PDB file of N, CA and C in Angstrom:
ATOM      1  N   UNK E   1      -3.291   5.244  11.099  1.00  0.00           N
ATOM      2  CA  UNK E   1      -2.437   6.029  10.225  1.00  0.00           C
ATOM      3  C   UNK E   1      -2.149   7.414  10.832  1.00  0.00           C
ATOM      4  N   UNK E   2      -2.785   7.847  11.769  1.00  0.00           N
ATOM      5  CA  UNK E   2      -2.557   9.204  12.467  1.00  0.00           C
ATOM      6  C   UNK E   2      -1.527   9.446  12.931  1.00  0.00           C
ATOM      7  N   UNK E   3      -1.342   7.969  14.249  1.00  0.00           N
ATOM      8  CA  UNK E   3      -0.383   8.267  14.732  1.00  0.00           C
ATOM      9  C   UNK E   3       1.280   7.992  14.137  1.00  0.00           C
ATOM     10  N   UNK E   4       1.003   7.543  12.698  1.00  0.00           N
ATOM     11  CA  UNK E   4       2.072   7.564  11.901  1.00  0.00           C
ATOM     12  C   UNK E   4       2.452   8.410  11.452  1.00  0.00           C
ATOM     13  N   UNK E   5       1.027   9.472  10.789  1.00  0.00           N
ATOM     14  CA  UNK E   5       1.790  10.850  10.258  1.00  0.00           C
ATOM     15  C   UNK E   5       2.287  11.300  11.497  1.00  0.00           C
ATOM     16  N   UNK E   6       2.103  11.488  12.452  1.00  0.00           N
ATOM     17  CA  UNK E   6       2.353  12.033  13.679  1.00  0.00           C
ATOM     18  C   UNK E   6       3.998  12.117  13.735  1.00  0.00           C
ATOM     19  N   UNK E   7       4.209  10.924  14.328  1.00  0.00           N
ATOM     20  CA  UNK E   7       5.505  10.605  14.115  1.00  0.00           C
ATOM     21  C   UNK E   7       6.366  11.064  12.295  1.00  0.00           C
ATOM     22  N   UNK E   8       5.833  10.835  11.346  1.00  0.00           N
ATOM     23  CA  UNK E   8       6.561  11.583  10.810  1.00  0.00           C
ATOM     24  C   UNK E   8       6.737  12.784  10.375  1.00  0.00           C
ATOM     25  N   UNK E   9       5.747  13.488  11.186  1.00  0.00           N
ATOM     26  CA  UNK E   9       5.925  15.131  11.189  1.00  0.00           C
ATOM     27  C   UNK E   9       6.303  16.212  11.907  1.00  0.00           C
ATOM     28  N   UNK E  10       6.132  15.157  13.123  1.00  0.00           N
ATOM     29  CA  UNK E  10       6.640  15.981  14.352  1.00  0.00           C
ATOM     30  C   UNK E  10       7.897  15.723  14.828  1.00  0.00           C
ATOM     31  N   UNK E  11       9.041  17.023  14.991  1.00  0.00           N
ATOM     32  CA  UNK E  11      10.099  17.053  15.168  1.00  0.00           C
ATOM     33  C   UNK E  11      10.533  15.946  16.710  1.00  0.00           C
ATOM     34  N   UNK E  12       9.310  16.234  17.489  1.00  0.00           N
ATOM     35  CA  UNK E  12       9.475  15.322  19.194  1.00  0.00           C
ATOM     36  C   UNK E  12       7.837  15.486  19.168  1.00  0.00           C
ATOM     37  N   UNK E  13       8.140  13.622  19.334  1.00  0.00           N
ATOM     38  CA  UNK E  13       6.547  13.458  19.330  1.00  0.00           C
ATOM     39  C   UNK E  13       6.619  13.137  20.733  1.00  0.00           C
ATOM     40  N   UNK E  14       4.945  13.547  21.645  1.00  0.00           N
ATOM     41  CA  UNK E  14       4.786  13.590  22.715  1.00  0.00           C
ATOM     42  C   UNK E  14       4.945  11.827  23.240  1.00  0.00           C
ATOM     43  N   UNK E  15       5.246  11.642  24.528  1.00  0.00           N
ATOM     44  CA  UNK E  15       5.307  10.034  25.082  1.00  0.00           C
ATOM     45  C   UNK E  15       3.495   9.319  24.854  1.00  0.00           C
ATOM     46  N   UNK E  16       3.072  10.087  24.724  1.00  0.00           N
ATOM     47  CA  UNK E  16       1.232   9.667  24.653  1.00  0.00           C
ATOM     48  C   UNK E  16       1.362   8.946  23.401  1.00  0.00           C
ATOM     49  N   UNK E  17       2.411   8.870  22.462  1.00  0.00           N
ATOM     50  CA  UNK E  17       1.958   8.332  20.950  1.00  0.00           C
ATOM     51  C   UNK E  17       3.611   7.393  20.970  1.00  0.00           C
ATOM     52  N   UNK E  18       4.939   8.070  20.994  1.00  0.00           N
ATOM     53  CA  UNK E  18       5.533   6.964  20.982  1.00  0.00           C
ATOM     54  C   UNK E  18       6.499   7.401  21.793  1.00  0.00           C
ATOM     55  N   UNK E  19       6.844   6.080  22.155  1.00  0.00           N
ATOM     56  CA  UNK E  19       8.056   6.369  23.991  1.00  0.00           C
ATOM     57  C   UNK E  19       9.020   4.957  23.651  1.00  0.00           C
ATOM     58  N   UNK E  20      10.497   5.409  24.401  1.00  0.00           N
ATOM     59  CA  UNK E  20      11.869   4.816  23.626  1.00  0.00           C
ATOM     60  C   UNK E  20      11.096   3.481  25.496  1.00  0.00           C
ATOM     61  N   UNK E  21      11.956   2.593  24.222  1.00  0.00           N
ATOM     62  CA  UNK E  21      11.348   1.275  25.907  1.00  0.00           C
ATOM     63  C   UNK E  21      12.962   1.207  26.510  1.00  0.00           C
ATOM     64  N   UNK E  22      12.734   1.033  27.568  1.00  0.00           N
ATOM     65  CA  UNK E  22      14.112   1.360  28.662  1.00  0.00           C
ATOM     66  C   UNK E  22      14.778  -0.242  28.477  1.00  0.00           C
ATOM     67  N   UNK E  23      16.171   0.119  28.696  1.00  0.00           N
ATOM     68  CA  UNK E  23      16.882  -1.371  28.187  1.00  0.00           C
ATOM     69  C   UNK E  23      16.994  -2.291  27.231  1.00  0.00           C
ATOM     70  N   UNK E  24      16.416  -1.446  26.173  1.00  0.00           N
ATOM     71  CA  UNK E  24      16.158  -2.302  24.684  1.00  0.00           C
ATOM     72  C   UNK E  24      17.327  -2.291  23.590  1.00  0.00           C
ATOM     73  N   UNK E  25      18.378  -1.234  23.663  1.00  0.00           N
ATOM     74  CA  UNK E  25      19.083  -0.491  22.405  1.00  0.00           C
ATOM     75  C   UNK E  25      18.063  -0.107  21.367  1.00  0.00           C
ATOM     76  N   UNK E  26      17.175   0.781  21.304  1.00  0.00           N
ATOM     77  CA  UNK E  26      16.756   1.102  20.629  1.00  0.00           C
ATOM     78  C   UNK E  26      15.696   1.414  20.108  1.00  0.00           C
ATOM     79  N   UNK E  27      14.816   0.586  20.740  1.00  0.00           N
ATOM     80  CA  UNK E  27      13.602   0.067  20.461  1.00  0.00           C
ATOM     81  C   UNK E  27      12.857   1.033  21.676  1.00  0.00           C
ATOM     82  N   UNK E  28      11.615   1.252  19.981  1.00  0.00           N
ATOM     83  CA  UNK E  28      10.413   2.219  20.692  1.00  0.00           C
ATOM     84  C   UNK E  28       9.193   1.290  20.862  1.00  0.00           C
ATOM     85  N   UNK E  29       8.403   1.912  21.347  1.00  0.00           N
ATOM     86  CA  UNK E  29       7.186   1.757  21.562  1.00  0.00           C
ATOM     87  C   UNK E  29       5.727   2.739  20.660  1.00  0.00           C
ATOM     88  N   UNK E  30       5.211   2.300  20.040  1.00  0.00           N
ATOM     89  CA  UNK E  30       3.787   3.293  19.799  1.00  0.00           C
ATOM     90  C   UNK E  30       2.617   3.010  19.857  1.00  0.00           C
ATOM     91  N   UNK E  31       2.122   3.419  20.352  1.00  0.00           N
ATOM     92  CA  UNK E  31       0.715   3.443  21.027  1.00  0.00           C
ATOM     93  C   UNK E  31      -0.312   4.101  20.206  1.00  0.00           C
ATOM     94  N   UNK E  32      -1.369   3.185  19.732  1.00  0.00           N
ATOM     95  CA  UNK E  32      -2.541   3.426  19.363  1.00  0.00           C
ATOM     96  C   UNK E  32      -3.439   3.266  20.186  1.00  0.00           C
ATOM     97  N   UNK E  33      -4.733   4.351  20.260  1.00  0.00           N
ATOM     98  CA  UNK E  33      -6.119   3.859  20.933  1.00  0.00           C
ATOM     99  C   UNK E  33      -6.863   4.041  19.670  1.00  0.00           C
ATOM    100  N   UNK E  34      -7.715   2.818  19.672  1.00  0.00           N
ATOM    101  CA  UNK E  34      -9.094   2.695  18.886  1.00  0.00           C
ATOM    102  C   UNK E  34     -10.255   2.228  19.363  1.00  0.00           C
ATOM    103  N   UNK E  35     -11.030   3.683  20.275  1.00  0.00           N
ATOM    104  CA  UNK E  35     -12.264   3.234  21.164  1.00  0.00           C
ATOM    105  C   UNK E  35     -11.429   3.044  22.076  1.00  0.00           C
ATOM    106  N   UNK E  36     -11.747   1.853  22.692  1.00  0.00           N
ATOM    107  CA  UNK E  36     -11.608   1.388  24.025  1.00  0.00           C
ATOM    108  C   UNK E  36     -10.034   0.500  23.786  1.00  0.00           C
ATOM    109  N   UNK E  37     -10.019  -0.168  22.679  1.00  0.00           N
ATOM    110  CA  UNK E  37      -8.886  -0.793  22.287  1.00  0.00           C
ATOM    111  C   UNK E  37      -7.552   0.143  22.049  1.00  0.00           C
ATOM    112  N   UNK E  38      -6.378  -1.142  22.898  1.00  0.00           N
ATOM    113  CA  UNK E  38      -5.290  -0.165  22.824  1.00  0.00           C
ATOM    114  C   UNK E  38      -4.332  -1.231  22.197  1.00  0.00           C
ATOM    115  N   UNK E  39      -3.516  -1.154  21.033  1.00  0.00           N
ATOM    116  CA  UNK E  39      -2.972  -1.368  20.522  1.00  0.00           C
ATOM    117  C   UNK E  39      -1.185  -0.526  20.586  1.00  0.00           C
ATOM    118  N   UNK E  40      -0.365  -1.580  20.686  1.00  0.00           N
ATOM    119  CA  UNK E  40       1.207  -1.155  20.430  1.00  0.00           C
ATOM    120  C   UNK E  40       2.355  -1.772  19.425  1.00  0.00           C
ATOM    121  N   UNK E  41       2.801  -1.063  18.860  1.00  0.00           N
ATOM    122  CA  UNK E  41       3.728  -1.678  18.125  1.00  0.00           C
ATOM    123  C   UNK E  41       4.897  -1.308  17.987  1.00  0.00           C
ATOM    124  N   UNK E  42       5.956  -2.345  18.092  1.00  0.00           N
ATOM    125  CA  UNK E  42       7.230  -1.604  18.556  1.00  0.00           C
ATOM    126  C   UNK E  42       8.239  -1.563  17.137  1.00  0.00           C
ATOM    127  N   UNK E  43       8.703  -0.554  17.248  1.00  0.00           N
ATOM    128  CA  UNK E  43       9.588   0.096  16.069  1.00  0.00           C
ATOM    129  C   UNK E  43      10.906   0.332  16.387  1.00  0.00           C
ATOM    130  N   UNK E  44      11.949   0.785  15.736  1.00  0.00           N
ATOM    131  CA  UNK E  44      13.297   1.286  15.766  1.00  0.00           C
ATOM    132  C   UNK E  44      13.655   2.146  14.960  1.00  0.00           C
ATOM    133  N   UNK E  45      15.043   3.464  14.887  1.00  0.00           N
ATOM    134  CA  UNK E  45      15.524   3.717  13.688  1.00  0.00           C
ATOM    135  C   UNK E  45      16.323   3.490  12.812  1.00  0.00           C
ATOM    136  N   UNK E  46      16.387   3.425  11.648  1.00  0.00           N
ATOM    137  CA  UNK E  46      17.681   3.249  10.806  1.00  0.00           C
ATOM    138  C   UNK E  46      18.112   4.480  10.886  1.00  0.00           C
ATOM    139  N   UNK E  47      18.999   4.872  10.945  1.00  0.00           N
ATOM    140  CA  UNK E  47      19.908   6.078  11.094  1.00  0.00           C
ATOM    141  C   UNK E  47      19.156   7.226  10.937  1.00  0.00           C
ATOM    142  N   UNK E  48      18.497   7.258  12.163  1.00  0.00           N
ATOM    143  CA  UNK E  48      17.523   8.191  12.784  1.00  0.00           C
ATOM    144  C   UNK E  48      16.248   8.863  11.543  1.00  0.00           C
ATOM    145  N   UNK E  49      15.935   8.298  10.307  1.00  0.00           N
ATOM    146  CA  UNK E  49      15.035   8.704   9.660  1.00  0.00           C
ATOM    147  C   UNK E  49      13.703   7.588   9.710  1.00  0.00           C
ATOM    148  N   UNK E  50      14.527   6.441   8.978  1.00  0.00           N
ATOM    149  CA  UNK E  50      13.373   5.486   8.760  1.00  0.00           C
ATOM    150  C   UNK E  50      13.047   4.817  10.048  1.00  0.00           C
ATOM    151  N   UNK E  51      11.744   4.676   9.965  1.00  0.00           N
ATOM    152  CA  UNK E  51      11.121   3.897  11.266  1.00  0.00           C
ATOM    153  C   UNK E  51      10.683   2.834  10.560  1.00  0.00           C
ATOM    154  N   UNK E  52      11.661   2.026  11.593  1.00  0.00           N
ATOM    155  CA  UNK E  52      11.158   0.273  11.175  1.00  0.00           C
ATOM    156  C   UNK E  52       9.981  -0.277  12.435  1.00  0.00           C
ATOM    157  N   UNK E  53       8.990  -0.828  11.140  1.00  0.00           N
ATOM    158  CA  UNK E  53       7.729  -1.630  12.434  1.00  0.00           C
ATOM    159  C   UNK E  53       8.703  -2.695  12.488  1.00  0.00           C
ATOM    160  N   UNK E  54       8.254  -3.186  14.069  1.00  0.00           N
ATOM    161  CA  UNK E  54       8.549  -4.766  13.745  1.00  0.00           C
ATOM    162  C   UNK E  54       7.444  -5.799  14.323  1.00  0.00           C
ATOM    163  N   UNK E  55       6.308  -5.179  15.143  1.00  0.00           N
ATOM    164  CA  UNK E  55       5.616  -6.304  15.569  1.00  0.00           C
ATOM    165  C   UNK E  55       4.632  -5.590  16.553  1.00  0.00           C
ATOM    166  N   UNK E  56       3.574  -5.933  16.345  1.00  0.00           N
ATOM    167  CA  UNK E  56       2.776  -5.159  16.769  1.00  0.00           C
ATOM    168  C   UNK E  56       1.254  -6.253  17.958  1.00  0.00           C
ATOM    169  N   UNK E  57       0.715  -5.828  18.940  1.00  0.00           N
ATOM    170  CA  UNK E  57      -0.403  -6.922  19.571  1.00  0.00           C
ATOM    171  C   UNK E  57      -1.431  -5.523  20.572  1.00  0.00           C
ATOM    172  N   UNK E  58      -1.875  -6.420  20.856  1.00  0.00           N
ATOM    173  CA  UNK E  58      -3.478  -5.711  21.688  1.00  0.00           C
ATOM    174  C   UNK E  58      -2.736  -5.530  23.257  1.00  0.00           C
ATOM    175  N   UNK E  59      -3.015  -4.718  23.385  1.00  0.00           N
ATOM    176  CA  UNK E  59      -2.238  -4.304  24.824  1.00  0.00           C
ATOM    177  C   UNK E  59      -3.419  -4.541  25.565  1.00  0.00           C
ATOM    178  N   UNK E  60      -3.346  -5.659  26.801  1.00  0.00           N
ATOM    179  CA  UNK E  60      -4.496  -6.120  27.720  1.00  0.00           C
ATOM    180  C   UNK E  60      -4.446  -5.827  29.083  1.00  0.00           C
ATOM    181  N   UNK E  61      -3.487  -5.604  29.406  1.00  0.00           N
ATOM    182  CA  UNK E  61      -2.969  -5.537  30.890  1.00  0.00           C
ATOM    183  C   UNK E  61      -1.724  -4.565  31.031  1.00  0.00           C
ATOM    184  N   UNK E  62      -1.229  -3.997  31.937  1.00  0.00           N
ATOM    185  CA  UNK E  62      -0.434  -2.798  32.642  1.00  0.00           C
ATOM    186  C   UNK E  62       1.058  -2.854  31.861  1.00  0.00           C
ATOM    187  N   UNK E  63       1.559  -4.339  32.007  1.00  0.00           N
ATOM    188  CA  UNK E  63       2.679  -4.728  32.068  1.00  0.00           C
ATOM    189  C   UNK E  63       2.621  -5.470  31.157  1.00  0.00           C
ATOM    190  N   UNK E  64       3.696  -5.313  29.541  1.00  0.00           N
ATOM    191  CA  UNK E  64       3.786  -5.370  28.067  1.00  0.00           C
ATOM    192  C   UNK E  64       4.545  -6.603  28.463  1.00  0.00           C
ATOM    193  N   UNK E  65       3.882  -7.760  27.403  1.00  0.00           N
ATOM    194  CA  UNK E  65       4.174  -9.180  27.406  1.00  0.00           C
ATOM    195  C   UNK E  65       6.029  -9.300  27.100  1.00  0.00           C
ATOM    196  N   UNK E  66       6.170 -10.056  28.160  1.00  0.00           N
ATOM    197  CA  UNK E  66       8.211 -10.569  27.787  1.00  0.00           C
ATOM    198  C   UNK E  66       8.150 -10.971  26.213  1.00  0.00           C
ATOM    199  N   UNK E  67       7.720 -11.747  25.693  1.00  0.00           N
ATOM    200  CA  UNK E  67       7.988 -12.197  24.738  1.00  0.00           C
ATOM    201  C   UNK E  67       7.844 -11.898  23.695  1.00  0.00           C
ATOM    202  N   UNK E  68       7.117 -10.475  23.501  1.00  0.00           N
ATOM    203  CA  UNK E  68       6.619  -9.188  22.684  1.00  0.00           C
ATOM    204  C   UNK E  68       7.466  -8.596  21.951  1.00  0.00           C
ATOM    205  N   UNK E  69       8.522  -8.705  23.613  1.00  0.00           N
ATOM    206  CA  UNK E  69       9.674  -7.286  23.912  1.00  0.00           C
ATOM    207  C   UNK E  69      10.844  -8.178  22.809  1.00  0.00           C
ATOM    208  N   UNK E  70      10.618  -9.443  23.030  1.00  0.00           N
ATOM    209  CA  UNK E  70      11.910 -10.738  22.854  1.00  0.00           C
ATOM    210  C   UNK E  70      11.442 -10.467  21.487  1.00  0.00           C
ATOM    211  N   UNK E  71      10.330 -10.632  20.630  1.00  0.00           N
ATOM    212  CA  UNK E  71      10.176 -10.537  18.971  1.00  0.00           C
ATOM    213  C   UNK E  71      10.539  -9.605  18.465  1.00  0.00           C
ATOM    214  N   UNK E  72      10.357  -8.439  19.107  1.00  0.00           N
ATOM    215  CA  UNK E  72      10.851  -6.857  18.792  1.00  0.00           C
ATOM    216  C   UNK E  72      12.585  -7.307  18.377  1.00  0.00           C
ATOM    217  N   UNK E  73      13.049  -7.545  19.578  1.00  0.00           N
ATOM    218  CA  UNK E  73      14.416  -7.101  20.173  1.00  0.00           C
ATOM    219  C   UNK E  73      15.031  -8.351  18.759  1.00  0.00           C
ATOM    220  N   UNK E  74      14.512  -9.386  18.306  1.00  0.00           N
ATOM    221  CA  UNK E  74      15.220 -10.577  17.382  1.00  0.00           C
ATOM    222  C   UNK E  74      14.859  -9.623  15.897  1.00  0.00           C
ATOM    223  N   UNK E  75      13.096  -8.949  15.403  1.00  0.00           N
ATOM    224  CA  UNK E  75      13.589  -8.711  14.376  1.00  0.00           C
ATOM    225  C   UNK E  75      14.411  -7.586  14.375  1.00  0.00           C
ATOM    226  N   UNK E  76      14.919  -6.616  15.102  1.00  0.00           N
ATOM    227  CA  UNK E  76      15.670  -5.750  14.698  1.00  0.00           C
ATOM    228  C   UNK E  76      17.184  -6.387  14.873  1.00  0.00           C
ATOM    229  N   UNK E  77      17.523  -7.419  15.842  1.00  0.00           N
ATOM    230  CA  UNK E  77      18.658  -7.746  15.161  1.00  0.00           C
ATOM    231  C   UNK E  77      18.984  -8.402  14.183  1.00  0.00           C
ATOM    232  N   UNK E  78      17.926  -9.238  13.419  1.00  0.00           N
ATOM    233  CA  UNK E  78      17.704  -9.896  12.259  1.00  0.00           C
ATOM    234  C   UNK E  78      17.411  -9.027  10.996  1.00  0.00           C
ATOM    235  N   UNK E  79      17.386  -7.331  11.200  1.00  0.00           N
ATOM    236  CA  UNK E  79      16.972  -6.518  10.018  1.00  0.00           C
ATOM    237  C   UNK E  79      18.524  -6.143   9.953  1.00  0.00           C
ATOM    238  N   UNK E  80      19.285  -5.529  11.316  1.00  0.00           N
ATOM    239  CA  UNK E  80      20.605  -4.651  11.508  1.00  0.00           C
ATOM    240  C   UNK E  80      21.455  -6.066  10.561  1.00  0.00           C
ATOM    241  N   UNK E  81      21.125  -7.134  11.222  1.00  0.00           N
ATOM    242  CA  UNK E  81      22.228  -8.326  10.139  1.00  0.00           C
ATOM    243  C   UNK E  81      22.479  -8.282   8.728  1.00  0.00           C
ATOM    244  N   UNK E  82      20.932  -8.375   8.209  1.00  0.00           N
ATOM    245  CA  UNK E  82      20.771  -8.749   6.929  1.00  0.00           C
ATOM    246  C   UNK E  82      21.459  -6.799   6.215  1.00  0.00           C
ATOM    247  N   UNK E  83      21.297  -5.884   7.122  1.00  0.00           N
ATOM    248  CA  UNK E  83      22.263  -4.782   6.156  1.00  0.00           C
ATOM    249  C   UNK E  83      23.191  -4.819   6.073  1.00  0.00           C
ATOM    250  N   UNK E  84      24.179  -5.509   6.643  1.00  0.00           N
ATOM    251  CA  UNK E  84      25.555  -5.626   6.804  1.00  0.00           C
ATOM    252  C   UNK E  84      25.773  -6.253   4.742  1.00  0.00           C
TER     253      UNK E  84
END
């Protein structure tokens, strides 16, 4: 929950907590550590206020799973649809 108030209090939150993922349209990244465990979950904005989660896993290795990026990238076009 920290790094949530974080993000919603801070005008520019530092890349250590959440960072925009390159080639996505949109889609962030945020980073939790708990202990030794590192946890990410990737989000987006609705017209730059609300932050949408969309899917979140245990970060194990350097390089963030393809198919992570692919669940992210479907529910936000499956959230942007259903507002239409």
């Amino acid at each position: 929950m920290w790094t949530l108030d974080l993000i919603e209090e801070l005008p520019r939150v530092p890349e250590t907590y959440l960072k925009y993922f390159e080639n996505t349209d949109g889609l962030f990244e945020i980073r939790v550590q708990h202990g030794s465990d590192i946890f990410r979950i990737f989000c987006f904005f609705d017209q730059g206020q609300l932050v949408v989660l969309a899917n979140s896993f245990q970060k194990k290795t350097q390089k963030t799973p393809k198919q992570e990026i692919e669940k992210a990238l479907k529910i936000k076009e499956e959230y942007e649809n259903e507002k239409k």
